[in-house]
Short mmCIF file of C-alpha atoms in Angstrom, two decimals:
data_model
loop_
_atom_site.label_atom_id
_atom_site.label_comp_id
_atom_site.label_asym_id
_atom_site.label_seq_id
_atom_site.Cartn_x
_atom_site.Cartn_y
_atom_site.Cartn_z
CA MET A 1 -28.11 -60.47 46.01
CA THR A 2 -30.66 -60.53 43.18
CA ASP A 3 -34.69 -60.24 42.81
CA VAL A 4 -36.96 -63.32 41.90
CA PRO A 5 -39.46 -62.30 39.25
CA VAL A 6 -42.60 -63.76 39.91
CA LEU A 7 -45.92 -64.71 37.65
CA GLY A 8 -48.27 -61.38 37.54
CA GLY A 9 -45.74 -59.06 38.36
CA GLY A 10 -43.23 -57.94 40.97
CA THR A 11 -40.74 -59.96 42.89
CA ALA A 12 -40.19 -62.09 45.45
CA ALA A 13 -38.02 -61.65 48.33
CA GLN A 14 -34.30 -61.44 47.41
CA VAL A 15 -32.40 -64.35 47.24
CA PRO A 16 -27.99 -64.69 46.67
CA ALA A 17 -27.29 -64.35 43.32
CA VAL A 18 -25.54 -68.09 42.54
CA PRO A 19 -26.34 -70.23 39.46
CA PRO A 20 -28.22 -73.32 40.08
CA PRO A 21 -26.01 -76.65 38.73
CA GLY A 22 -25.70 -77.13 35.04
CA ARG A 23 -25.71 -73.49 34.14
CA THR A 24 -22.42 -71.29 33.70
CA PRO A 25 -21.21 -68.81 36.32
CA PRO A 26 -21.81 -65.20 35.61
CA ARG A 27 -18.16 -64.54 35.05
CA GLU A 28 -17.55 -67.34 32.98
CA ARG A 29 -20.55 -66.37 31.11
CA GLN A 30 -18.81 -63.61 30.12
CA THR A 31 -15.64 -65.46 29.07
CA ARG A 32 -17.33 -68.06 27.51
CA ALA A 33 -19.75 -66.44 25.59
CA PRO A 34 -18.33 -66.37 22.38
CA ALA A 35 -16.69 -69.73 21.91
CA VAL A 36 -20.23 -71.23 23.56
CA LEU A 37 -22.12 -69.05 20.85
CA ALA A 38 -19.78 -70.83 17.91
CA GLY A 39 -20.08 -73.71 18.74
CA LEU A 40 -23.87 -73.60 19.00
CA CYS A 41 -23.54 -71.68 15.58
CA LEU A 42 -21.83 -74.78 13.99
CA ALA A 43 -24.73 -77.22 15.46
CA THR A 44 -27.04 -74.99 13.55
CA SER A 45 -25.18 -74.70 10.94
CA ALA A 46 -25.09 -78.73 10.49
CA TYR A 47 -29.24 -79.09 10.62
CA SER A 48 -29.80 -76.24 8.33
CA VAL A 49 -27.23 -77.52 5.46
CA LEU A 50 -28.84 -81.42 6.17
CA GLN A 51 -32.32 -80.06 5.67
CA SER A 52 -31.36 -78.19 2.52
CA LEU A 53 -28.54 -79.91 0.84
CA VAL A 54 -31.05 -82.92 -0.56
CA VAL A 55 -34.20 -80.76 -1.52
CA PRO A 56 -32.55 -80.20 -5.09
CA ALA A 57 -31.14 -83.35 -5.73
CA LEU A 58 -34.77 -85.21 -5.30
CA GLY A 59 -34.47 -85.85 -9.20
CA VAL A 60 -30.61 -87.41 -8.71
CA PHE A 61 -31.83 -89.74 -6.01
CA GLN A 62 -34.98 -91.04 -7.98
CA HIS A 63 -33.07 -92.19 -11.01
CA GLU A 64 -30.14 -93.24 -8.63
CA LEU A 65 -32.38 -95.38 -6.96
CA GLY A 66 -34.56 -96.59 -9.74
CA THR A 67 -37.72 -95.27 -7.74
CA THR A 68 -40.52 -93.23 -8.32
CA PRO A 69 -41.28 -89.30 -7.83
CA SER A 70 -43.45 -90.35 -4.89
CA GLY A 71 -40.85 -92.53 -3.74
CA ALA A 72 -38.33 -89.92 -3.99
CA GLY A 73 -40.19 -87.68 -1.86
CA TRP A 74 -40.07 -89.78 1.16
CA ILE A 75 -36.81 -88.69 1.35
CA LEU A 76 -37.97 -85.37 2.68
CA THR A 77 -41.28 -86.62 4.58
CA ALA A 78 -39.32 -89.60 6.54
CA PHE A 79 -37.84 -85.88 7.36
CA LEU A 80 -40.20 -84.33 8.44
CA LEU A 81 -42.24 -86.54 10.42
CA SER A 82 -39.32 -87.92 12.51
CA ALA A 83 -38.11 -84.26 13.27
CA SER A 84 -41.64 -82.99 14.16
CA VAL A 85 -42.54 -85.97 16.24
CA SER A 86 -39.60 -86.35 18.50
CA THR A 87 -38.03 -82.60 18.88
CA PRO A 88 -41.24 -82.42 21.65
CA LEU A 89 -40.19 -85.53 23.33
CA LEU A 90 -36.45 -84.56 23.40
CA GLY A 91 -37.19 -81.17 24.22
CA ARG A 92 -38.73 -82.44 27.73
CA LEU A 93 -35.81 -85.20 27.64
CA ALA A 94 -33.64 -82.17 27.48
CA ASP A 95 -35.51 -80.27 30.37
CA LEU A 96 -35.13 -83.22 33.18
CA HIS A 97 -31.91 -84.45 31.99
CA GLY A 98 -29.97 -81.46 30.92
CA LYS A 99 -29.49 -80.15 27.48
CA ARG A 100 -25.81 -80.49 27.13
CA ARG A 101 -26.63 -84.20 27.13
CA VAL A 102 -29.49 -84.06 24.69
CA MET A 103 -28.35 -81.87 22.17
CA LEU A 104 -24.95 -84.38 22.06
CA GLY A 105 -27.38 -86.98 21.45
CA ALA A 106 -29.56 -85.20 18.71
CA LEU A 107 -26.27 -84.25 16.87
CA ALA A 108 -24.55 -88.16 17.56
CA ALA A 109 -28.08 -89.36 15.48
CA MET A 110 -27.42 -86.66 12.68
CA SER A 111 -24.07 -87.49 11.94
CA ALA A 112 -24.74 -91.20 12.28
CA GLY A 113 -28.37 -90.49 10.33
CA ALA A 114 -26.12 -88.78 7.15
CA THR A 115 -23.93 -91.39 7.71
CA ILE A 116 -26.62 -94.34 6.84
CA SER A 117 -28.15 -92.20 4.21
CA ALA A 118 -24.63 -91.57 2.17
CA LEU A 119 -23.83 -95.60 2.26
CA ALA A 120 -27.46 -96.42 1.55
CA ASP A 121 -27.70 -98.46 -1.71
CA GLY A 122 -31.83 -98.26 -1.53
CA LEU A 123 -34.45 -96.19 -0.34
CA GLY A 124 -35.63 -98.18 2.07
CA THR A 125 -32.07 -97.72 3.96
CA MET A 126 -31.86 -94.23 2.23
CA VAL A 127 -35.05 -93.35 4.24
CA ALA A 128 -34.65 -94.82 7.34
CA GLY A 129 -30.99 -92.61 7.53
CA ARG A 130 -33.34 -90.12 7.05
CA ALA A 131 -35.36 -90.73 9.98
CA VAL A 132 -32.72 -91.07 11.67
CA GLN A 133 -31.18 -87.31 11.18
CA GLY A 134 -34.56 -85.97 11.65
CA LEU A 135 -33.88 -86.94 15.48
CA GLY A 136 -31.76 -83.41 14.71
CA GLY A 137 -34.67 -81.25 14.71
CA ALA A 138 -34.15 -80.65 18.76
CA VAL A 139 -30.77 -79.22 18.00
CA PHE A 140 -32.45 -75.15 16.51
CA PRO A 141 -34.52 -75.08 19.64
CA LEU A 142 -32.33 -76.24 22.38
CA CYS A 143 -29.51 -73.98 21.10
CA PHE A 144 -32.30 -71.31 22.23
CA ALA A 145 -33.00 -73.09 25.23
CA LEU A 146 -29.28 -72.91 25.89
CA ILE A 147 -28.66 -69.34 25.15
CA ARG A 148 -30.61 -68.54 27.96
CA ASP A 149 -29.33 -71.08 29.99
CA HIS A 150 -25.27 -69.87 29.65
CA LEU A 151 -25.02 -66.75 28.39
CA PRO A 152 -25.84 -63.30 30.12
CA PRO A 153 -29.17 -61.47 29.54
CA GLU A 154 -27.30 -58.42 27.93
CA ARG A 155 -25.45 -61.30 25.27
CA ARG A 156 -28.58 -62.96 24.49
CA PRO A 157 -30.24 -61.13 22.00
CA ARG A 158 -27.63 -61.21 19.74
CA ALA A 159 -27.05 -64.82 20.15
CA PHE A 160 -30.73 -65.09 19.33
CA VAL A 161 -30.55 -63.58 16.22
CA ALA A 162 -26.73 -64.90 15.05
CA VAL A 163 -28.28 -68.68 15.33
CA SER A 164 -31.50 -67.31 13.50
CA THR A 165 -29.17 -66.24 11.26
CA VAL A 166 -26.98 -68.90 10.47
CA MET A 167 -29.91 -71.33 10.35
CA SER A 168 -31.57 -69.27 7.59
CA VAL A 169 -28.30 -68.80 5.60
CA GLY A 170 -27.37 -72.25 5.91
CA GLY A 171 -30.83 -73.49 4.24
CA ALA A 172 -29.98 -70.73 1.75
CA ALA A 173 -26.05 -71.97 1.14
CA GLY A 174 -27.09 -75.77 1.16
CA THR A 175 -29.46 -75.20 -1.81
CA VAL A 176 -27.50 -73.78 -3.97
CA ALA A 177 -24.72 -75.37 -3.28
CA ALA A 178 -26.13 -78.63 -3.96
CA GLY A 179 -26.50 -78.04 -7.63
CA PRO A 180 -22.04 -77.59 -7.98
CA LEU A 181 -21.46 -80.27 -5.35
CA LEU A 182 -23.09 -82.35 -7.85
CA THR A 183 -21.61 -81.48 -10.83
CA VAL A 184 -18.28 -82.54 -9.05
CA ALA A 185 -18.70 -84.83 -6.39
CA SER A 186 -21.28 -87.94 -5.58
CA SER A 187 -25.09 -86.99 -4.62
CA ARG A 188 -23.62 -89.11 -1.51
CA TRP A 189 -21.22 -86.17 0.05
CA LEU A 190 -24.80 -84.39 0.14
CA PHE A 191 -25.33 -86.64 3.44
CA GLY A 192 -21.29 -86.70 3.88
CA ILE A 193 -20.58 -83.19 4.72
CA PRO A 194 -23.52 -82.86 7.28
CA ALA A 195 -22.70 -86.14 8.92
CA LEU A 196 -18.51 -84.68 9.13
CA VAL A 197 -19.69 -80.92 10.29
CA SER A 198 -22.40 -82.87 12.76
CA ALA A 199 -19.42 -84.15 14.32
CA LEU A 200 -17.55 -81.53 14.38
CA ALA A 201 -20.10 -79.76 16.43
CA ALA A 202 -20.37 -81.76 19.11
CA ILE A 203 -16.83 -81.47 20.06
CA PRO A 204 -17.36 -77.56 20.74
CA VAL A 205 -20.84 -78.62 22.96
CA ALA A 206 -19.15 -81.49 25.15
CA VAL A 207 -16.10 -78.97 25.78
CA LEU A 208 -17.49 -75.84 26.73
CA LEU A 209 -21.15 -76.77 28.28
CA PRO A 210 -21.63 -77.24 31.65
CA PRO A 211 -22.61 -80.56 32.80
CA GLY A 212 -26.27 -80.73 32.60
CA THR A 213 -28.48 -80.87 35.30
CA ARG A 214 -31.26 -83.50 36.50
CA ARG A 215 -34.86 -82.37 38.10
CA ARG A 216 -35.38 -84.05 41.84
CA ASP A 217 -38.91 -82.53 42.12
CA GLY A 218 -40.00 -86.64 40.55
CA GLY A 219 -40.15 -85.27 36.88
CA ARG A 220 -40.65 -87.37 34.40
CA VAL A 221 -40.99 -88.11 30.16
CA ASP A 222 -45.29 -88.60 29.72
CA TRP A 223 -44.83 -91.61 27.87
CA PRO A 224 -48.70 -91.97 26.99
CA GLY A 225 -48.74 -88.36 26.07
CA ALA A 226 -45.40 -88.65 24.05
CA VAL A 227 -47.20 -91.74 22.08
CA LEU A 228 -50.17 -89.24 21.32
CA LEU A 229 -48.00 -85.97 20.51
CA ALA A 230 -46.23 -87.85 17.80
CA THR A 231 -49.78 -90.02 16.25
CA TRP A 232 -51.59 -86.90 16.04
CA LEU A 233 -48.49 -84.84 14.35
CA GLY A 234 -47.52 -87.71 12.56
CA LEU A 235 -51.06 -88.41 11.07
CA LEU A 236 -51.39 -84.38 11.03
CA LEU A 237 -48.09 -84.22 8.49
CA LEU A 238 -49.12 -87.28 6.41
CA ALA A 239 -52.30 -86.16 5.53
CA ILE A 240 -50.74 -82.72 4.62
CA SER A 241 -47.93 -84.39 2.36
CA LEU A 242 -49.73 -86.41 0.68
CA SER A 243 -52.47 -84.65 -0.54
CA GLY A 244 -50.44 -83.06 -2.93
CA THR A 245 -50.06 -86.27 -4.98
CA TYR A 246 -53.57 -87.99 -4.15
CA GLY A 247 -56.09 -84.75 -3.59
CA TRP A 248 -57.76 -83.98 -0.36
CA THR A 249 -61.09 -86.56 -0.54
CA ALA A 250 -58.54 -89.41 -1.19
CA PRO A 251 -58.87 -92.24 1.39
CA GLN A 252 -55.15 -92.04 2.03
CA VAL A 253 -55.40 -88.53 3.04
CA ALA A 254 -59.17 -88.33 4.44
CA ILE A 255 -58.49 -91.54 6.82
CA PRO A 256 -55.34 -89.41 8.58
CA GLY A 257 -56.35 -86.27 8.57
CA LEU A 258 -60.22 -86.99 9.76
CA ALA A 259 -58.24 -88.94 12.99
CA VAL A 260 -56.09 -86.27 13.88
CA PRO A 261 -58.86 -84.45 15.33
CA ALA A 262 -59.85 -87.23 17.86
CA VAL A 263 -56.21 -88.41 18.93
CA ALA A 264 -55.30 -84.73 19.38
CA ALA A 265 -58.69 -84.14 21.63
CA LEU A 266 -57.59 -87.30 23.54
CA TRP A 267 -54.13 -85.94 23.91
CA LEU A 268 -55.51 -82.34 25.38
CA VAL A 269 -57.15 -84.69 28.14
CA VAL A 270 -54.55 -86.69 28.87
CA GLN A 271 -51.55 -83.94 29.12
CA HIS A 272 -54.44 -82.11 31.38
CA ARG A 273 -55.02 -85.02 34.26
CA ALA A 274 -51.06 -85.99 33.54
CA ARG A 275 -48.98 -85.35 37.02
CA HIS A 276 -45.98 -84.26 35.15
CA PRO A 277 -47.45 -83.75 31.11
CA LEU A 278 -45.34 -83.93 28.79
CA VAL A 279 -46.34 -80.47 27.36
CA ASP A 280 -47.80 -78.31 30.22
CA LEU A 281 -50.61 -76.55 28.98
CA ARG A 282 -50.05 -73.87 31.45
CA THR A 283 -47.14 -72.66 29.58
CA LEU A 284 -48.65 -72.76 26.17
CA ALA A 285 -51.69 -70.82 27.38
CA LEU A 286 -49.81 -67.85 28.69
CA PRO A 287 -50.42 -64.78 26.40
CA THR A 288 -46.82 -64.86 25.00
CA VAL A 289 -46.40 -68.58 24.31
CA ARG A 290 -49.71 -68.60 23.00
CA ALA A 291 -49.79 -65.62 20.62
CA THR A 292 -46.05 -66.63 19.97
CA ASN A 293 -46.66 -70.10 18.27
CA ALA A 294 -49.81 -68.68 16.44
CA ALA A 295 -47.33 -66.12 14.95
CA THR A 296 -44.81 -68.92 13.98
CA LEU A 297 -47.40 -71.13 12.38
CA LEU A 298 -48.77 -68.64 10.33
CA LEU A 299 -44.93 -67.19 10.17
CA GLY A 300 -44.03 -71.19 9.08
CA VAL A 301 -46.58 -70.62 5.69
CA GLY A 302 -45.26 -67.68 4.63
CA MET A 303 -42.29 -68.23 4.90
CA PHE A 304 -41.97 -72.15 3.25
CA GLY A 305 -44.18 -70.61 0.58
CA SER A 306 -41.17 -68.47 -0.59
CA TRP A 307 -38.64 -71.43 -1.14
CA MET A 308 -41.39 -73.14 -3.40
CA LEU A 309 -43.00 -70.37 -5.36
CA VAL A 310 -39.52 -68.34 -6.39
CA PRO A 311 -37.84 -71.16 -7.47
CA LEU A 312 -40.96 -72.50 -10.01
CA LEU A 313 -41.50 -68.86 -11.25
CA VAL A 314 -37.85 -68.65 -12.19
CA ALA A 315 -37.57 -72.27 -13.72
CA GLN A 316 -40.58 -71.83 -15.79
CA PRO A 317 -40.51 -71.56 -19.34
CA ALA A 318 -41.32 -67.79 -20.36
CA SER A 319 -43.18 -69.21 -23.45
CA SER A 320 -46.09 -70.00 -20.34
CA GLY A 321 -46.82 -66.03 -19.91
CA ILE A 322 -44.69 -65.66 -16.99
CA GLY A 323 -40.86 -67.61 -15.59
CA PHE A 324 -37.61 -67.01 -17.45
CA GLY A 325 -36.49 -70.78 -18.11
CA ALA A 326 -34.01 -70.31 -15.59
CA SER A 327 -31.25 -73.00 -15.37
CA PRO A 328 -31.12 -74.92 -11.48
CA THR A 329 -27.60 -72.41 -11.29
CA VAL A 330 -29.86 -69.92 -11.78
CA VAL A 331 -32.49 -70.32 -9.63
CA GLY A 332 -30.00 -71.06 -7.26
CA LEU A 333 -28.33 -67.87 -7.36
CA VAL A 334 -32.06 -65.64 -7.38
CA MET A 335 -32.50 -67.40 -3.85
CA LEU A 336 -29.23 -66.00 -2.65
CA PRO A 337 -31.07 -62.41 -1.76
CA THR A 338 -32.53 -64.32 0.75
CA ALA A 339 -29.39 -64.96 2.70
CA LEU A 340 -28.03 -61.63 2.06
CA GLY A 341 -30.90 -59.80 3.36
CA THR A 342 -31.22 -62.30 7.06
CA LEU A 343 -27.18 -60.51 7.35
CA LEU A 344 -28.23 -57.14 6.10
CA VAL A 345 -30.93 -56.86 9.08
CA MET A 346 -28.91 -58.15 11.48
CA PRO A 347 -27.76 -54.71 13.23
CA VAL A 348 -31.53 -53.34 12.95
CA GLN A 349 -32.62 -56.72 14.75
CA SER A 350 -29.92 -56.23 17.59
CA LEU A 351 -31.48 -52.50 17.74
CA LEU A 352 -35.12 -53.15 17.75
CA VAL A 353 -34.56 -56.23 20.73
CA ARG A 354 -32.59 -53.55 22.46
CA ARG A 355 -34.68 -50.82 22.42
CA HIS A 356 -38.51 -52.45 22.06
CA GLY A 357 -37.76 -56.27 23.00
CA PRO A 358 -38.35 -58.99 20.40
CA ARG A 359 -42.03 -58.23 20.03
CA ALA A 360 -41.17 -55.56 17.78
CA ALA A 361 -38.80 -57.42 15.69
CA LEU A 362 -41.77 -59.65 14.92
CA ALA A 363 -43.66 -57.17 14.07
CA ALA A 364 -41.72 -55.76 11.81
CA GLY A 365 -39.94 -58.80 10.19
CA THR A 366 -44.02 -60.21 9.46
CA ALA A 367 -45.05 -56.79 7.65
CA THR A 368 -41.54 -56.51 5.98
CA ALA A 369 -42.21 -60.60 4.46
CA GLY A 370 -45.90 -59.61 3.74
CA SER A 371 -45.19 -56.64 1.81
CA ALA A 372 -42.64 -58.47 -0.23
CA TYR A 373 -44.79 -60.68 -1.73
CA LEU A 374 -47.35 -58.30 -2.57
CA LEU A 375 -44.48 -56.41 -4.42
CA LEU A 376 -43.84 -59.98 -6.35
CA ALA A 377 -47.98 -60.36 -6.76
CA VAL A 378 -47.59 -57.25 -8.88
CA LEU A 379 -43.81 -56.75 -10.15
CA HIS A 380 -42.40 -59.89 -11.03
CA GLY A 381 -41.50 -59.25 -14.80
CA THR A 382 -37.75 -58.79 -14.67
CA LEU A 383 -34.82 -61.08 -12.42
CA ALA A 384 -33.97 -58.24 -10.69
CA GLN A 385 -37.76 -57.34 -9.42
CA VAL A 386 -37.70 -60.76 -8.27
CA CYS A 387 -34.56 -60.73 -6.51
CA VAL A 388 -35.72 -57.27 -4.58
CA ALA A 389 -38.73 -58.86 -3.66
CA VAL A 390 -36.68 -62.04 -2.64
CA LEU A 391 -34.30 -59.78 -0.53
CA LEU A 392 -36.99 -58.10 1.46
CA MET A 393 -38.39 -61.51 2.11
CA GLY A 394 -34.93 -62.70 3.75
CA ALA A 395 -34.92 -59.27 5.42
CA GLY A 396 -38.42 -59.67 6.82
CA VAL A 397 -38.20 -63.21 7.83
CA GLY A 398 -34.63 -63.17 9.56
CA LEU A 399 -36.58 -60.16 11.26
CA ALA A 400 -39.40 -62.55 12.56
CA PHE A 401 -37.30 -65.91 13.07
CA ALA A 402 -34.93 -65.14 15.73
CA ALA A 403 -37.75 -63.06 17.48
CA VAL A 404 -40.06 -65.94 18.06
CA GLY A 405 -37.61 -67.95 19.81
CA ALA A 406 -36.39 -65.44 21.94
CA LEU A 407 -40.05 -64.48 23.10
CA VAL A 408 -41.18 -68.76 24.05
CA VAL A 409 -37.70 -69.45 26.12
CA GLU A 410 -37.63 -65.74 27.69
CA ALA A 411 -41.41 -66.22 28.84
CA VAL A 412 -41.54 -69.77 29.77
CA PRO A 413 -39.62 -71.18 33.34
CA ARG A 414 -35.73 -72.33 32.81
CA GLU A 415 -37.48 -76.06 33.77
CA GLN A 416 -39.82 -75.54 30.13
CA THR A 417 -37.25 -73.79 27.97
CA GLY A 418 -36.40 -76.95 26.03
CA VAL A 419 -40.19 -78.62 25.09
CA SER A 420 -42.11 -74.81 24.91
CA ALA A 421 -38.51 -74.10 22.31
CA ALA A 422 -39.68 -77.64 20.64
CA VAL A 423 -43.10 -77.20 20.43
CA ASN A 424 -42.37 -73.43 18.28
CA THR A 425 -40.60 -75.26 16.14
CA VAL A 426 -42.75 -77.97 15.95
CA MET A 427 -45.72 -74.96 14.61
CA ARG A 428 -43.47 -73.92 11.81
CA THR A 429 -42.63 -77.21 10.79
CA VAL A 430 -46.35 -77.68 10.57
CA GLY A 431 -46.86 -74.06 9.15
CA GLY A 432 -44.36 -74.70 6.41
CA SER A 433 -46.13 -78.18 5.42
CA LEU A 434 -49.19 -76.27 4.81
CA GLY A 435 -47.81 -73.24 3.07
CA ALA A 436 -46.13 -75.88 0.72
CA THR A 437 -49.48 -77.73 0.64
CA VAL A 438 -51.57 -74.52 0.37
CA GLY A 439 -48.90 -73.14 -2.63
CA GLY A 440 -49.28 -76.03 -4.71
CA THR A 441 -53.02 -76.43 -4.76
CA VAL A 442 -53.44 -73.33 -5.86
CA LEU A 443 -50.97 -73.41 -8.85
CA THR A 444 -52.63 -76.44 -9.47
CA TRP A 445 -56.62 -74.97 -9.64
CA SER A 446 -55.31 -72.20 -11.48
CA ALA A 447 -53.14 -73.92 -14.37
CA SER A 448 -53.63 -73.08 -17.65
CA SER A 449 -53.78 -75.23 -20.98
CA SER A 450 -50.30 -76.02 -21.24
CA GLY A 451 -50.74 -77.99 -17.50
CA LEU A 452 -48.48 -74.84 -16.39
CA PRO A 453 -49.25 -72.12 -13.55
CA SER A 454 -50.39 -68.73 -14.77
CA PRO A 455 -49.84 -65.77 -14.31
CA ARG A 456 -52.78 -65.21 -12.28
CA SER A 457 -52.42 -68.11 -10.39
CA TYR A 458 -48.96 -67.13 -9.27
CA SER A 459 -50.28 -63.77 -8.06
CA ILE A 460 -53.13 -65.30 -6.24
CA ALA A 461 -50.57 -67.92 -4.58
CA MET A 462 -48.52 -64.51 -3.32
CA VAL A 463 -51.87 -62.73 -2.05
CA VAL A 464 -52.33 -65.91 0.26
CA PHE A 465 -48.85 -65.82 1.54
CA ALA A 466 -48.86 -62.41 2.27
CA ALA A 467 -52.32 -62.77 4.04
CA SER A 468 -50.87 -65.24 6.49
CA LEU A 469 -47.51 -63.05 7.07
CA PHE A 470 -50.16 -60.47 8.26
CA GLY A 471 -52.41 -62.71 10.37
CA ALA A 472 -49.05 -63.10 12.04
CA LEU A 473 -48.29 -59.30 12.14
CA LEU A 474 -52.09 -59.43 14.13
CA CYS A 475 -50.66 -62.04 16.46
CA ALA A 476 -47.47 -60.28 17.01
CA VAL A 477 -49.31 -56.84 17.67
CA ARG A 478 -51.29 -59.52 20.95
CA ILE A 479 -47.99 -60.23 22.54
CA PRO A 480 -47.77 -58.94 25.93
CA ARG A 481 -45.26 -55.81 25.97
CA ARG A 482 -43.24 -56.67 28.84
CA VAL A 483 -42.37 -60.46 29.41
CA ALA A 484 -43.26 -61.56 32.98
CA VAL A 485 -41.31 -64.87 33.69
CA ALA A 486 -42.72 -67.90 35.53
CA ALA A 487 -39.32 -68.54 38.16
CA VAL A 488 -39.90 -72.30 39.24
CA THR A 489 -37.55 -73.22 41.82
CA VAL A 490 -36.68 -76.92 41.36
CA PRO A 491 -33.91 -78.74 43.19
CA GLN A 492 -31.20 -79.80 40.69
CA ALA A 493 -28.49 -82.34 40.86
CA SER A 494 -24.98 -82.49 38.70
CA LEU A 495 -24.97 -85.04 36.31
CA PRO A 496 -21.54 -86.38 34.65
#
């Protein structure tokens, strides 16, 4: 027998502790937990490496494909847009038709898209492959949702930390490995390796996770809402992405930017009136979810800012008054402490979550990362000083990164974990796009007479990103100390 929690406190009448169809029974949860977690970590590593390996090679692809810098930029933009607009829809489909099934579909899309890009002989084909790869954006939030479904409660905190650590370390490893890989193999292996890893990751997911579930309460996909959400998110990210090239007042940026509020308002109206909304606005309005998503947006601004500022600073010629004129290999090595900081903080993360909950981990992480930016704004005269700041950033982001996903999936009904985690992921993506744009704008405005960013411009950008992270800290302290989980019972049937 077990008590069923209800929203607002208290418990309902006791009911037999029988897991619903599609969820692993308690005893099997214990025995399968390590293997399930290993499979989810493999899936996460495939996605994180895929999105990071390509960044250092944009110049190489520009030369090979005979395109312009803005054309090569679409190799990143297509992936970003596709991931952002598809992740909430795939999260909703996972809640309705089974998370295992949608996870396998996302991994298949990643593998197929990477194969298309690896074989591409032109920019159009490569961009198309990247758009298909973007469907894999649902992998990370689905991992969090599957952890809640298939791991026992006492193992979830460490599992959340493990998946988030793999995401962070995989991103750092992909960035560092790209340079050496390009020197010994074709650039197309930057897609070939993730294609193979994605295919391999599907095996443990298919074998170890039980069949998904289909809801019988009449739940369905709100296609008008999905189209409107994809439209305003796409317009927003397109405007942000193009602003660095054309400026905020250019028609290419102003037109989609001005259309965003109108389309977003229409989407809110549609979601409010829909019988089965794509995103339940009542769930987004829960105190924990609302504050966590706001913190995630600001965390994304600061997190992605470091991946732009630090490589630029380290590579900039020392004759400009700041920088070290480092090679791409040295730049990658300087970024390695990010992954090291994330690994070192894992025991602290687990201890914080067990004793004080993920809210404390989020607060500690954002405070640490924000302080690291302030440290770097003052001390950046040697590579050792930069590496120390990067190490602290990695530790802080590692603490906060795992906490936001855990807070969201533990605060919403099980039937909404997929789409809720997906929305949280989109918030981080939008924040990252804003961070890159804001950082680039600050560096450009304060550039020296040589055209390179001045020491003062770097310091201003770092203070801006620190302010964003301290803003995330303020959001974290507004998260309720005890998360009330809405228990929504929905009749379900097993899927094949």
